[in-house]
Coordinates of C-alpha atoms and ligand atoms in Angstrom, one line a residue:
M6 CA 132.6 -43.4 -133.6
K7 CA 129.3 -43.5 -131.7
E8 CA 127.7 -46.9 -131.0
P9 CA 124.3 -47.4 -132.8
T10 CA 121.4 -47.4 -130.3
Y11 CA 120.0 -50.7 -131.4
L12 CA 123.3 -52.5 -130.5
R13 CA 123.0 -51.6 -126.8
P14 CA 120.0 -53.9 -125.9
L15 CA 121.6 -56.7 -128.1
R16 CA 124.8 -56.5 -126.1
W17 CA 123.0 -56.6 -122.8
L18 CA 120.9 -59.5 -124.1
T19 CA 124.1 -61.5 -125.0
I20 CA 125.7 -60.8 -121.6
S21 CA 122.4 -61.8 -119.8
I22 CA 122.1 -65.0 -121.7
F23 CA 125.8 -65.9 -121.0
L24 CA 125.3 -65.2 -117.3
V25 CA 122.0 -67.2 -117.2
M26 CA 123.8 -70.0 -119.0
L27 CA 126.7 -69.8 -116.5
V28 CA 124.3 -69.8 -113.4
V29 CA 122.2 -72.8 -114.7
Y30 CA 125.3 -74.7 -115.7
R31 CA 126.9 -74.1 -112.2
L32 CA 123.7 -75.0 -110.3
T33 CA 122.9 -78.1 -112.3
E34 CA 126.6 -79.3 -112.3
N35 CA 126.9 -79.0 -108.5
Y36 CA 123.7 -80.8 -108.0
L37 CA 124.3 -83.5 -110.6
N38 CA 128.0 -84.0 -109.6
R39 CA 126.9 -85.2 -106.2
N40 CA 124.6 -87.9 -107.7
L41 CA 126.0 -88.8 -111.2
S42 CA 129.3 -89.3 -113.0
T43 CA 131.1 -86.2 -114.3
G44 CA 130.4 -87.0 -117.9
W45 CA 126.6 -87.3 -117.4
A46 CA 126.6 -84.4 -115.1
T47 CA 128.3 -82.1 -117.7
F48 CA 126.0 -83.4 -120.5
L49 CA 122.8 -82.9 -118.5
S50 CA 123.9 -79.5 -117.1
V51 CA 124.7 -78.3 -120.7
T52 CA 121.3 -79.6 -121.9
F53 CA 119.4 -77.9 -119.1
S54 CA 121.3 -74.7 -119.8
L55 CA 120.4 -74.9 -123.5
I56 CA 116.7 -75.6 -122.7
G57 CA 116.7 -72.6 -120.3
I58 CA 118.3 -70.4 -122.8
A59 CA 115.9 -71.6 -125.5
I60 CA 112.9 -70.8 -123.3
L61 CA 114.4 -67.5 -122.5
L62 CA 115.1 -66.8 -126.2
I63 CA 111.5 -67.8 -127.1
L64 CA 110.2 -65.4 -124.5
V65 CA 112.5 -62.6 -125.6
F66 CA 111.7 -63.2 -129.3
R67 CA 108.0 -63.2 -128.6
L68 CA 108.4 -59.9 -126.9
I69 CA 110.5 -58.5 -129.8
Y70 CA 108.0 -59.9 -132.4
G71 CA 105.1 -58.3 -130.6
Q72 CA 106.9 -55.0 -130.7
I73 CA 107.8 -55.4 -134.4
W74 CA 104.2 -56.2 -135.2
K75 CA 103.0 -53.2 -133.4
L76 CA 105.6 -51.1 -135.2
T77 CA 104.4 -52.5 -138.7
L78 CA 100.8 -51.7 -137.9
S79 CA 101.5 -48.1 -136.9
Q80 CA 103.7 -47.7 -140.0
K81 CA 100.8 -48.8 -142.1
K82 CA 98.5 -46.4 -140.4
H83 CA 101.1 -43.7 -140.8
E84 CA 101.3 -44.5 -144.6
E85 CA 97.5 -44.4 -144.8
T86 CA 97.4 -41.0 -143.0
A87 CA 100.2 -39.7 -145.3
G88 CA 98.2 -40.8 -148.4
L89 CA 95.1 -39.1 -147.1
F90 CA 97.2 -36.0 -146.3
K91 CA 98.6 -36.0 -149.8
K92 CA 95.1 -36.4 -151.3
S93 CA 93.7 -33.5 -149.4
K94 CA 96.9 -31.5 -150.2
D95 CA 96.3 -32.2 -153.9
E96 CA 92.6 -31.2 -153.6
L97 CA 93.6 -28.1 -151.8
E98 CA 96.0 -27.2 -154.5
E99 CA 93.4 -27.8 -157.1
K100 CA 90.9 -25.6 -155.2
N101 CA 93.6 -23.0 -154.9
I102 CA 94.1 -23.0 -158.6
V103 CA 90.4 -22.6 -159.2
I104 CA 90.2 -19.8 -156.6
T105 CA 93.2 -18.1 -158.2
Q106 CA 91.5 -18.4 -161.6
K107 CA 88.3 -17.0 -160.1
M108 CA 90.2 -14.2 -158.4
N109 CA 91.9 -13.3 -161.7
E110 CA 88.6 -13.5 -163.5
L111 CA 87.0 -11.3 -160.9
K112 CA 89.9 -8.9 -161.1
T113 CA 89.5 -8.8 -164.9
L114 CA 85.8 -8.3 -164.6
D115 CA 86.4 -5.5 -162.2
R116 CA 88.9 -3.9 -164.5
I117 CA 86.6 -4.2 -167.4
S118 CA 83.6 -3.0 -165.5
R119 CA 85.6 0.0 -164.3
A120 CA 86.7 0.6 -167.9
M121 CA 83.1 0.4 -168.9
S122 CA 81.8 2.7 -166.3
S123 CA 84.6 5.3 -166.9
T124 CA 82.8 6.3 -170.1
M125 CA 79.3 7.0 -171.3
D126 CA 80.2 6.6 -175.0
L127 CA 78.3 3.6 -176.2
D128 CA 80.8 2.7 -179.0
R129 CA 83.7 2.7 -176.5
I130 CA 81.8 0.6 -174.1
L131 CA 81.0 -1.9 -176.8
N132 CA 84.7 -2.0 -177.8
T133 CA 85.7 -2.7 -174.2
I134 CA 83.1 -5.5 -174.0
L135 CA 84.5 -7.1 -177.2
E136 CA 88.1 -6.7 -175.9
G137 CA 87.1 -8.4 -172.6
V138 CA 85.5 -11.3 -174.5
A139 CA 88.5 -11.8 -176.7
K140 CA 91.4 -11.2 -174.2
H141 CA 90.0 -12.5 -170.9
L142 CA 87.3 -14.9 -171.8
N143 CA 89.3 -16.3 -174.7
F144 CA 86.7 -16.4 -177.5
D145 CA 87.7 -16.2 -181.1
R146 CA 84.9 -14.1 -182.4
A147 CA 82.1 -12.0 -180.9
I148 CA 79.1 -9.9 -182.1
I149 CA 77.1 -7.5 -180.0
C150 CA 73.5 -7.1 -181.2
L151 CA 71.3 -4.4 -179.7
V152 CA 67.5 -4.4 -179.4
N153 CA 65.8 -1.6 -181.3
E154 CA 62.3 -1.8 -179.8
K155 CA 61.0 1.2 -181.8
Q156 CA 61.7 -0.4 -185.1
G157 CA 61.1 -3.9 -183.9
F158 CA 64.6 -5.2 -184.8
I159 CA 67.7 -6.7 -183.2
E160 CA 70.6 -5.2 -185.0
G161 CA 74.3 -6.2 -185.2
R162 CA 76.1 -3.2 -183.7
Q163 CA 79.7 -4.0 -183.2
A164 CA 81.8 -7.1 -183.8
M165 CA 85.2 -8.6 -183.5
G166 CA 86.6 -11.0 -186.1
V167 CA 83.5 -10.6 -188.3
A168 CA 83.5 -8.5 -191.6
G169 CA 81.7 -5.1 -191.3
E170 CA 79.3 -5.7 -194.2
L171 CA 78.1 -9.0 -192.7
L172 CA 77.5 -7.2 -189.4
S173 CA 75.4 -4.5 -191.1
D174 CA 73.4 -7.3 -192.7
L175 CA 72.5 -8.7 -189.3
K176 CA 69.0 -7.3 -188.8
I177 CA 66.5 -9.7 -187.2
P178 CA 62.8 -8.9 -186.8
L179 CA 61.7 -9.3 -183.2
A180 CA 58.6 -11.0 -184.5
D181 CA 60.7 -14.0 -185.8
G182 CA 60.0 -16.1 -182.7
Q183 CA 61.9 -19.1 -184.0
N184 CA 65.1 -17.3 -184.4
P185 CA 67.6 -18.3 -181.6
I186 CA 68.8 -14.8 -181.1
V187 CA 65.2 -13.5 -180.7
K188 CA 64.6 -16.4 -178.3
T189 CA 67.6 -15.3 -176.2
V190 CA 66.1 -11.9 -175.9
K191 CA 62.5 -13.1 -175.3
D192 CA 63.5 -15.7 -172.7
G193 CA 66.3 -13.6 -171.1
R194 CA 68.7 -16.5 -170.8
P195 CA 71.7 -17.9 -172.6
Y196 CA 71.6 -20.6 -175.2
I197 CA 74.1 -22.7 -177.0
I198 CA 73.4 -22.8 -180.7
A199 CA 74.6 -26.3 -181.5
R200 CA 74.8 -26.3 -185.2
V201 CA 75.0 -23.3 -187.5
G202 CA 75.0 -23.6 -191.2
E203 CA 73.0 -25.0 -194.1
G204 CA 70.9 -27.2 -191.9
G205 CA 69.7 -24.3 -189.8
M206 CA 70.5 -23.5 -186.2
H207 CA 69.6 -25.7 -183.3
L208 CA 69.2 -24.4 -179.9
Q209 CA 70.4 -26.3 -176.9
E210 CA 69.9 -25.1 -173.3
P211 CA 73.2 -25.4 -171.5
V212 CA 72.9 -28.3 -169.0
S213 CA 72.8 -27.3 -165.3
H214 CA 72.9 -23.7 -166.2
Q215 CA 71.9 -21.8 -163.2
V216 CA 70.9 -18.6 -164.8
R217 CA 67.5 -17.5 -163.7
R218 CA 65.1 -16.6 -166.5
L219 CA 63.7 -13.1 -166.1
G220 CA 60.6 -13.2 -164.0
S221 CA 60.8 -16.9 -163.2
T222 CA 61.1 -18.2 -159.7
Q223 CA 64.1 -20.1 -158.4
E224 CA 62.1 -23.4 -158.3
E225 CA 61.1 -23.0 -161.9
S226 CA 64.6 -22.3 -163.0
K227 CA 65.8 -25.3 -161.0
A228 CA 63.3 -27.5 -162.8
E229 CA 64.4 -26.0 -166.1
V230 CA 68.0 -26.7 -165.3
N231 CA 67.3 -30.4 -164.5
S232 CA 65.3 -31.1 -167.6
P233 CA 66.5 -28.6 -170.2
P234 CA 64.4 -28.1 -173.3
I235 CA 66.2 -28.7 -176.6
Y236 CA 65.0 -26.7 -179.6
Q237 CA 65.1 -28.5 -182.9
G238 CA 63.5 -25.9 -185.1
G239 CA 66.0 -24.3 -187.5
T240 CA 65.5 -20.7 -188.6
T241 CA 63.1 -20.2 -191.4
S242 CA 63.5 -16.4 -191.7
S243 CA 65.3 -14.6 -194.5
Q244 CA 68.2 -13.9 -192.2
E245 CA 69.2 -17.5 -192.1
R246 CA 71.6 -17.2 -195.0
T247 CA 73.3 -14.3 -193.3
Y248 CA 74.0 -16.2 -190.1
G249 CA 75.2 -19.0 -192.3
E250 CA 77.8 -16.7 -193.8
I251 CA 78.8 -15.2 -190.5
F252 CA 79.2 -18.5 -188.8
A253 CA 80.5 -20.3 -191.8
G254 CA 82.5 -23.4 -191.1
L255 CA 80.9 -24.2 -187.8
E256 CA 78.8 -27.1 -189.3
G257 CA 79.2 -30.2 -187.3
K258 CA 81.0 -28.7 -184.3
V259 CA 79.3 -29.2 -181.0
N260 CA 78.6 -26.2 -178.8
A261 CA 79.4 -24.0 -181.8
M262 CA 78.1 -20.7 -180.7
A263 CA 76.8 -19.1 -177.5
S264 CA 74.1 -16.5 -177.4
V265 CA 73.9 -14.6 -174.1
P266 CA 71.5 -11.8 -173.2
L267 CA 72.7 -8.4 -172.2
V268 CA 70.4 -7.7 -169.3
A269 CA 69.8 -4.5 -167.3
K270 CA 67.1 -3.7 -164.9
E271 CA 65.1 -6.8 -165.7
R272 CA 65.2 -5.9 -169.4
V273 CA 67.2 -7.4 -172.2
N274 CA 68.8 -4.7 -174.3
G275 CA 71.0 -6.9 -176.5
V276 CA 72.6 -10.2 -177.2
L277 CA 76.3 -11.2 -177.1
L278 CA 77.1 -13.9 -179.7
V279 CA 80.5 -15.7 -179.3
D280 CA 82.2 -18.7 -180.9
N281 CA 85.6 -20.3 -181.3
L282 CA 85.8 -20.6 -185.0
H283 CA 89.6 -20.7 -185.2
S284 CA 90.6 -22.8 -182.2
G285 CA 87.5 -25.1 -182.4
R286 CA 87.5 -25.2 -178.6
P287 CA 84.1 -26.2 -177.4
I288 CA 82.2 -23.8 -175.2
E289 CA 82.0 -25.3 -171.7
E290 CA 79.6 -24.6 -168.8
E291 CA 82.4 -22.7 -167.1
D292 CA 82.8 -20.4 -170.1
L293 CA 79.1 -19.7 -170.1
R294 CA 79.1 -18.9 -166.4
S295 CA 81.9 -16.4 -166.9
L296 CA 80.1 -14.9 -169.9
V297 CA 76.9 -14.4 -167.9
T298 CA 78.7 -12.7 -165.0
F299 CA 80.4 -10.6 -167.6
T300 CA 77.3 -9.7 -169.6
N301 CA 75.4 -8.7 -166.5
Q302 CA 78.0 -5.9 -166.0
A303 CA 78.0 -5.2 -169.8
G304 CA 74.2 -4.9 -170.0
L305 CA 74.2 -2.3 -167.2
A306 CA 76.9 -0.3 -168.8
I307 CA 75.1 -0.4 -172.2
E308 CA 71.8 0.7 -170.6
N309 CA 73.5 3.6 -168.8
A310 CA 75.2 4.7 -172.0
R311 CA 71.9 4.6 -173.8
L312 CA 70.1 6.5 -171.1
Y313 CA 72.9 9.1 -171.1
D314 CA 72.7 9.3 -174.9
T315 CA 68.9 9.9 -174.8
E316 CA 69.3 12.5 -172.1
K317 CA 72.1 14.2 -173.9
R318 CA 70.1 14.3 -177.1
F319 CA 67.1 15.6 -175.2
S320 CA 69.1 18.3 -173.6
E321 CA 70.7 19.2 -176.9
E322 CA 67.3 19.4 -178.5
L323 CA 66.1 21.5 -175.6
R324 CA 69.1 23.8 -175.9
H325 CA 68.5 24.1 -179.7
Q326 CA 64.9 24.9 -179.1
V327 CA 65.9 27.6 -176.5
E328 CA 68.4 29.1 -179.0
L329 CA 65.8 29.1 -181.7
A330 CA 63.2 30.7 -179.4
K331 CA 65.8 33.3 -178.4
K332 CA 66.6 34.1 -182.0
E333 CA 63.0 34.3 -182.9
L334 CA 62.4 36.6 -179.9
K335 CA 65.2 38.8 -180.9
E336 CA 63.9 39.0 -184.5
A337 CA 60.4 39.7 -183.3
Q338 CA 61.8 42.5 -181.1
A339 CA 63.7 44.0 -184.0
H340 CA 60.6 43.6 -186.1
L341 CA 58.5 45.3 -183.5
I342 CA 60.9 48.2 -183.2
H343 CA 61.0 48.4 -187.0
S344 CA 57.2 48.3 -187.2
E345 CA 56.8 50.9 -184.4
R346 CA 59.2 53.2 -186.2
L347 CA 57.4 52.6 -189.5
A348 CA 54.0 53.2 -187.8
A349 CA 55.3 56.5 -186.5
V350 CA 56.7 57.4 -189.9
G351 CA 53.4 56.2 -191.4
E352 CA 51.3 58.5 -189.2
M353 CA 53.6 61.4 -190.1
S354 CA 53.6 60.6 -193.8
V355 CA 49.8 60.3 -194.0
I356 CA 49.6 63.8 -192.4
V357 CA 52.4 65.2 -194.5
A358 CA 51.1 63.6 -197.7
H359 CA 47.7 65.0 -197.0
E360 CA 49.0 68.5 -196.2
V361 CA 51.7 68.6 -198.9
R362 CA 49.9 66.9 -201.8
N363 CA 47.4 69.7 -202.5
P364 CA 49.8 72.6 -202.3
M365 CA 52.2 70.6 -204.4
S366 CA 49.7 70.0 -207.2
S367 CA 48.8 73.7 -207.1
I368 CA 52.5 74.6 -207.4
R369 CA 52.9 72.1 -210.3
S370 CA 49.8 73.4 -212.2
C371 CA 51.0 77.1 -211.7
A372 CA 54.5 76.2 -212.8
Q373 CA 53.0 74.4 -215.8
R374 CA 51.0 77.5 -216.8
I375 CA 53.9 79.8 -216.4
H376 CA 56.1 77.3 -218.4
K377 CA 53.6 77.3 -221.2
A378 CA 53.3 81.2 -221.1
V379 CA 57.0 81.7 -221.1
E380 CA 58.7 82.0 -224.5
E381 CA 61.1 79.3 -225.6
K382 CA 64.0 81.6 -225.7
D383 CA 63.3 83.1 -222.3
P384 CA 66.0 82.2 -219.8
N385 CA 63.3 81.8 -217.1
K386 CA 62.0 78.8 -219.0
K387 CA 64.6 76.5 -217.4
Y388 CA 63.5 77.6 -213.9
T389 CA 59.9 76.7 -214.6
N390 CA 61.2 73.3 -215.8
Y391 CA 63.3 72.9 -212.7
I392 CA 60.2 73.7 -210.5
M393 CA 58.2 71.0 -212.2
Q394 CA 61.0 68.4 -211.9
E395 CA 61.4 69.1 -208.2
V396 CA 57.7 68.9 -207.6
D397 CA 57.7 65.5 -209.4
R398 CA 60.5 64.4 -207.1
L399 CA 58.6 65.5 -204.0
E400 CA 55.5 63.6 -205.3
R401 CA 57.7 60.5 -205.6
I402 CA 59.0 60.9 -202.1
V403 CA 55.5 61.3 -200.7
K404 CA 54.4 58.2 -202.6
D405 CA 57.4 56.2 -201.4
M406 CA 56.7 57.2 -197.9
L407 CA 53.2 56.0 -198.2
T408 CA 54.3 52.7 -199.7
V409 CA 56.9 52.0 -197.0
T410 CA 54.4 52.6 -194.3
R411 CA 51.5 50.7 -195.7
Q412 CA 51.6 46.9 -195.8
P413 CA 51.8 46.1 -199.6
K414 CA 49.1 43.8 -200.7
P415 CA 50.5 41.8 -203.7
N416 CA 48.2 40.8 -206.4
L417 CA 49.5 37.3 -207.1
V418 CA 49.6 35.8 -210.5
E419 CA 51.5 32.8 -211.8
E420 CA 54.4 34.3 -213.7
N421 CA 57.9 33.4 -214.8
V422 CA 60.5 35.6 -212.9
N423 CA 62.9 35.5 -215.9
R424 CA 60.2 37.3 -218.0
V425 CA 59.8 40.1 -215.4
I426 CA 63.6 40.6 -215.4
E427 CA 63.8 40.6 -219.2
E428 CA 61.1 43.3 -219.3
I429 CA 62.9 45.6 -216.8
L430 CA 66.2 45.2 -218.7
L431 CA 64.4 46.1 -222.0
H432 CA 63.4 49.4 -220.3
M433 CA 66.7 50.0 -218.7
D434 CA 68.9 48.9 -221.6
D435 CA 69.6 52.5 -222.6
E436 CA 70.4 53.7 -219.1
I437 CA 72.8 50.8 -218.5
R438 CA 74.6 51.3 -221.8
K439 CA 75.0 55.0 -221.2
S440 CA 76.5 54.5 -217.7
G441 CA 79.2 52.3 -219.4
T442 CA 78.2 49.2 -217.4
V443 CA 78.7 45.7 -218.8
L444 CA 75.6 43.6 -218.2
T445 CA 75.7 39.8 -217.8
K446 CA 72.7 37.6 -217.6
E447 CA 72.7 34.1 -216.2
L448 CA 69.0 33.1 -216.2
D449 CA 68.0 29.6 -215.3
Q450 CA 65.8 28.5 -218.2
N451 CA 64.1 25.8 -216.2
L452 CA 62.5 28.2 -213.7
P453 CA 58.9 27.3 -213.1
A454 CA 56.2 30.0 -213.0
I455 CA 55.5 31.0 -209.4
L456 CA 53.0 33.2 -207.7
I457 CA 54.2 36.8 -207.7
D458 CA 52.9 40.4 -208.1
P459 CA 54.9 41.3 -211.3
A460 CA 54.5 45.1 -210.8
L461 CA 55.8 44.9 -207.2
L462 CA 58.6 42.6 -208.1
K463 CA 59.6 44.9 -211.0
Q464 CA 59.8 47.7 -208.4
V465 CA 62.2 45.6 -206.3
I466 CA 64.5 44.6 -209.1
L467 CA 64.5 48.2 -210.6
N468 CA 65.4 49.7 -207.2
M469 CA 68.3 47.3 -206.9
I470 CA 69.6 47.8 -210.4
Q471 CA 69.4 51.6 -209.9
N472 CA 71.3 51.4 -206.7
A473 CA 74.0 49.3 -208.4
L474 CA 74.3 51.8 -211.3
I475 CA 74.5 54.7 -208.9
F476 CA 77.1 53.2 -206.6
M477 CA 79.2 52.0 -209.6
Q478 CA 79.3 55.6 -211.1
D479 CA 82.8 56.4 -209.9
R480 CA 84.2 52.9 -210.3
E481 CA 86.6 51.9 -213.0
K482 CA 85.2 48.4 -213.4
K483 CA 81.4 48.6 -214.0
E484 CA 79.8 45.1 -214.2
L485 CA 76.3 44.2 -213.5
K486 CA 75.3 40.6 -213.3
I487 CA 71.7 39.3 -213.0
A488 CA 71.2 35.6 -212.3
T489 CA 68.3 33.4 -211.4
G490 CA 68.3 29.9 -209.9
Q491 CA 66.4 27.6 -207.7
D492 CA 66.7 25.0 -204.9
K493 CA 64.0 22.9 -203.2
R494 CA 62.2 25.7 -201.4
F495 CA 63.2 29.0 -203.0
L496 CA 63.6 30.6 -206.3
Q497 CA 66.6 33.1 -206.2
I498 CA 67.3 36.3 -208.0
R499 CA 71.0 37.5 -207.6
I500 CA 71.9 41.1 -208.5
S501 CA 75.6 41.7 -208.3
D502 CA 77.7 44.8 -209.0
T503 CA 81.3 45.8 -208.8
G504 CA 80.6 48.9 -206.7
P505 CA 82.5 50.0 -203.5
G506 CA 80.7 47.4 -201.3
I507 CA 78.7 48.0 -198.0
P508 CA 80.7 48.1 -194.8
A509 CA 79.8 45.3 -192.3
H510 CA 78.3 47.7 -189.8
N511 CA 75.8 49.0 -192.4
R512 CA 74.7 45.7 -193.8
K513 CA 71.6 45.5 -191.6
K514 CA 70.8 49.2 -191.6
V515 CA 70.4 49.4 -195.4
F516 CA 66.9 47.9 -195.1
E517 CA 65.8 50.5 -192.5
P518 CA 63.7 53.4 -193.8
F519 CA 65.6 56.7 -194.3
F520 CA 69.0 55.1 -194.1
S521 CA 71.1 56.5 -196.9
T522 CA 74.7 57.3 -197.7
K523 CA 73.6 59.1 -200.9
P524 CA 73.6 62.9 -200.7
Q525 CA 70.2 63.1 -202.3
G526 CA 68.9 59.7 -201.2
T527 CA 65.7 59.2 -199.2
G528 CA 66.9 55.9 -197.9
L529 CA 63.5 54.4 -198.8
G530 CA 64.4 52.2 -201.8
L531 CA 65.6 49.0 -200.0
A532 CA 63.0 49.5 -197.1
I533 CA 60.3 49.3 -199.8
C534 CA 62.0 46.3 -201.4
Q535 CA 62.1 44.5 -198.1
R536 CA 58.4 45.1 -197.4
I537 CA 57.4 43.9 -200.9
I538 CA 59.4 40.7 -200.6
L539 CA 58.2 40.0 -197.1
A540 CA 54.6 40.3 -198.4
H541 CA 55.6 37.5 -200.9
K542 CA 56.8 35.4 -197.9
G543 CA 60.3 35.6 -199.3
K544 CA 63.5 37.2 -198.0
I545 CA 66.4 39.5 -199.1
E546 CA 70.0 38.8 -198.1
L547 CA 73.2 40.5 -199.2
E548 CA 76.8 39.6 -199.6
S549 CA 79.3 42.3 -199.9
E550 CA 83.1 42.7 -200.0
M551 CA 84.6 46.1 -199.6
D552 CA 86.1 47.5 -202.8
K553 CA 84.9 44.4 -204.7
G554 CA 81.2 44.7 -204.9
T555 CA 77.8 43.8 -203.6
T556 CA 75.2 41.0 -204.3
F557 CA 71.6 41.3 -203.3
I558 CA 69.8 37.9 -203.1
V559 CA 66.1 37.9 -203.4
S560 CA 64.5 34.5 -202.4
L561 CA 60.9 33.7 -203.3
P562 CA 59.0 30.6 -202.1
M563 CA 58.5 28.0 -204.8
K564 CA 55.7 26.0 -203.4
R565 CA 53.0 28.7 -203.2
T566 CA 50.2 27.8 -205.6
R567 CA 47.2 29.9 -206.5
K568 CA 44.8 27.4 -204.9
K569 CA 46.6 27.5 -201.6
E570 CA 46.6 31.3 -201.7
E571 CA 43.0 31.5 -202.5
E572 CA 42.2 29.1 -199.6
K573 CA 44.3 31.3 -197.3
G574 CA 42.4 34.3 -198.6
L575 CA 39.1 32.7 -197.8
E576 CA 40.2 31.7 -194.3
G577 CA 41.6 35.2 -193.7
Ligands
LIG627 N1 74.6 48.3 -204.7 C1 75.0 49.0 -203.6 N2 76.3 49.2 -203.4 C2 76.7 49.9 -202.3 N3 75.8 50.4 -201.3 C3 74.5 50.2 -201.5 C4 74.0 49.5 -202.6 N4 72.6 49.5 -202.5 C5 72.3 50.1 -201.4 N5 73.4 50.6 -200.8 C6 73.5 51.3 -199.5 O1 72.2 51.2 -198.9 C7 71.6 52.5 -198.7 C8 70.1 52.5 -198.8 O2 69.7 52.3 -200.1 P1 68.3 52.6 -200.5 O3 68.1 52.2 -201.9 O4 67.4 52.2 -199.5 O5 68.3 54.2 -200.4 P2 69.1 55.2 -201.3 O6 69.5 54.5 -202.5 O7 70.2 55.7 -200.4 O8 68.0 56.2 -201.5 P3 66.8 56.2 -202.6 O9 66.8 54.8 -203.0 O10 65.7 56.6 -201.8 O11 67.3 57.1 -203.6 C9 72.4 53.3 -199.7 O12 72.4 54.7 -199.3 C10 73.7 52.7 -199.7 O13 74.5 53.2 -198.6
LIG628 MG1 68.1 53.4 -203.7

């Protein structure tokens, strides 16, 4: 076993004392033995030895005591230093926790801001904001209100933990200056709304809040922070009840709700309202600080999304306009080609009509004379009849050619379209019955009288019915349906048959002059119809299914009044 170190000096001390005692004893004994009796000499030598030892011990103990005192002092100092060290260690740990929290907060903010900037969809951005407020900033409920400057309102746009209908009720006029949410927008800084409920809402500026008001200097904002204004005025607007409902149950709770502006480019574009309804946790300064850092990012993301949305809508509108212009150009081009062709036909037909009409009337009058002179029983009588019929047909063709080339000028009168249809059907009743066609009428009895040229409209309907009858000739099922109806802008006439249908590639061509699939057809019927309806500012469309039938739809404008037409005529 090893000897403890403190025993070594003790051992030496004991040996030294013993030796000193021995030396003193020997010296004094020798000296005293010579002068005194042995008893006295021994007594005195022992006494001197003891006094020597005592002096020696006092000296030694003083030395030891001094050392112990020094040791105690340094231990005290050591303890003090250790205390200080522990204190600073605790402080460091606390700071470390705060820094870690801040780091986490920053990381979260960074994650949220990256999530926000990854999309330009406003709704998705607002959802990300609400998620961030709930998950990372630990608020129970949140509402995002956006400023609608055009309409002068702040509107509830998206919420978390608040019923949808209450959110849609949240519409605050920007003019309501006493409203705490309007104040948040106008002042561009956050507020704590201390009490919400029946007694109204009271604003309280967060103490020592270092958020700079938009446009104010740093000195001003410092002054504001040191002596924050407290707003006592409750809301007096009609919206008060609605807030009361939304923030029900918050009465009496301090720091009940925070209203933080969503700022971007020195402009407030919305407000974030948060509270802790369920947990009842008060909103601390630290919460507000995090909220402000967060809403700065959120405000920018919202602004960007809004700008993107406006730009997108603008470019969509532009694209739409371009498409429309392209379509109009195409139509105008087609119309031009059509008109040019018509103009050429027109020129030709005027010449032909002029050249042909006189010889034709001579032929007809000669044929008529011969017809009269020829006996009834004479077999030649049928030829003179035939000559007259063909001349009539030629006359009709020439007339049609002139109609198709000249712009028809409708003589407009207020008339009920149903009446015009009934009149035509009265004339055609025989023809329809003889062809074995079943006629169905579905006439809207509430049709108003509109401005039309009844004679020209008759020509259109007649042409279409005749086409239907001709094209249904060889069909087993022969059904003709005439219907009328109306919507806001147009009155519609629908003429449907159960004929062979028109192939898709011919559906546009049928309105071109001289297009005909009939062996004896001139191909002018629908071209004339088209021109007449265009002169009425209407349109003709067709729906057709092969082997099922065709429907022609004639649309005439409803809102044309005689007065307007007359005014137009005068202007023209
Ligand atoms: N109801 C219909 N069913 C099927 N095809 C039709 C119908 N109406 C018109 N068409 C088609 O449209 C073409 C043009 O018709 P349009 O009335 O202009 O001339 P057409 O009837 O041929 O001759 P015209 O009327 O001068 O005797 C017809 O030849 C036919 O091909
Ligand atoms: Mg025809």
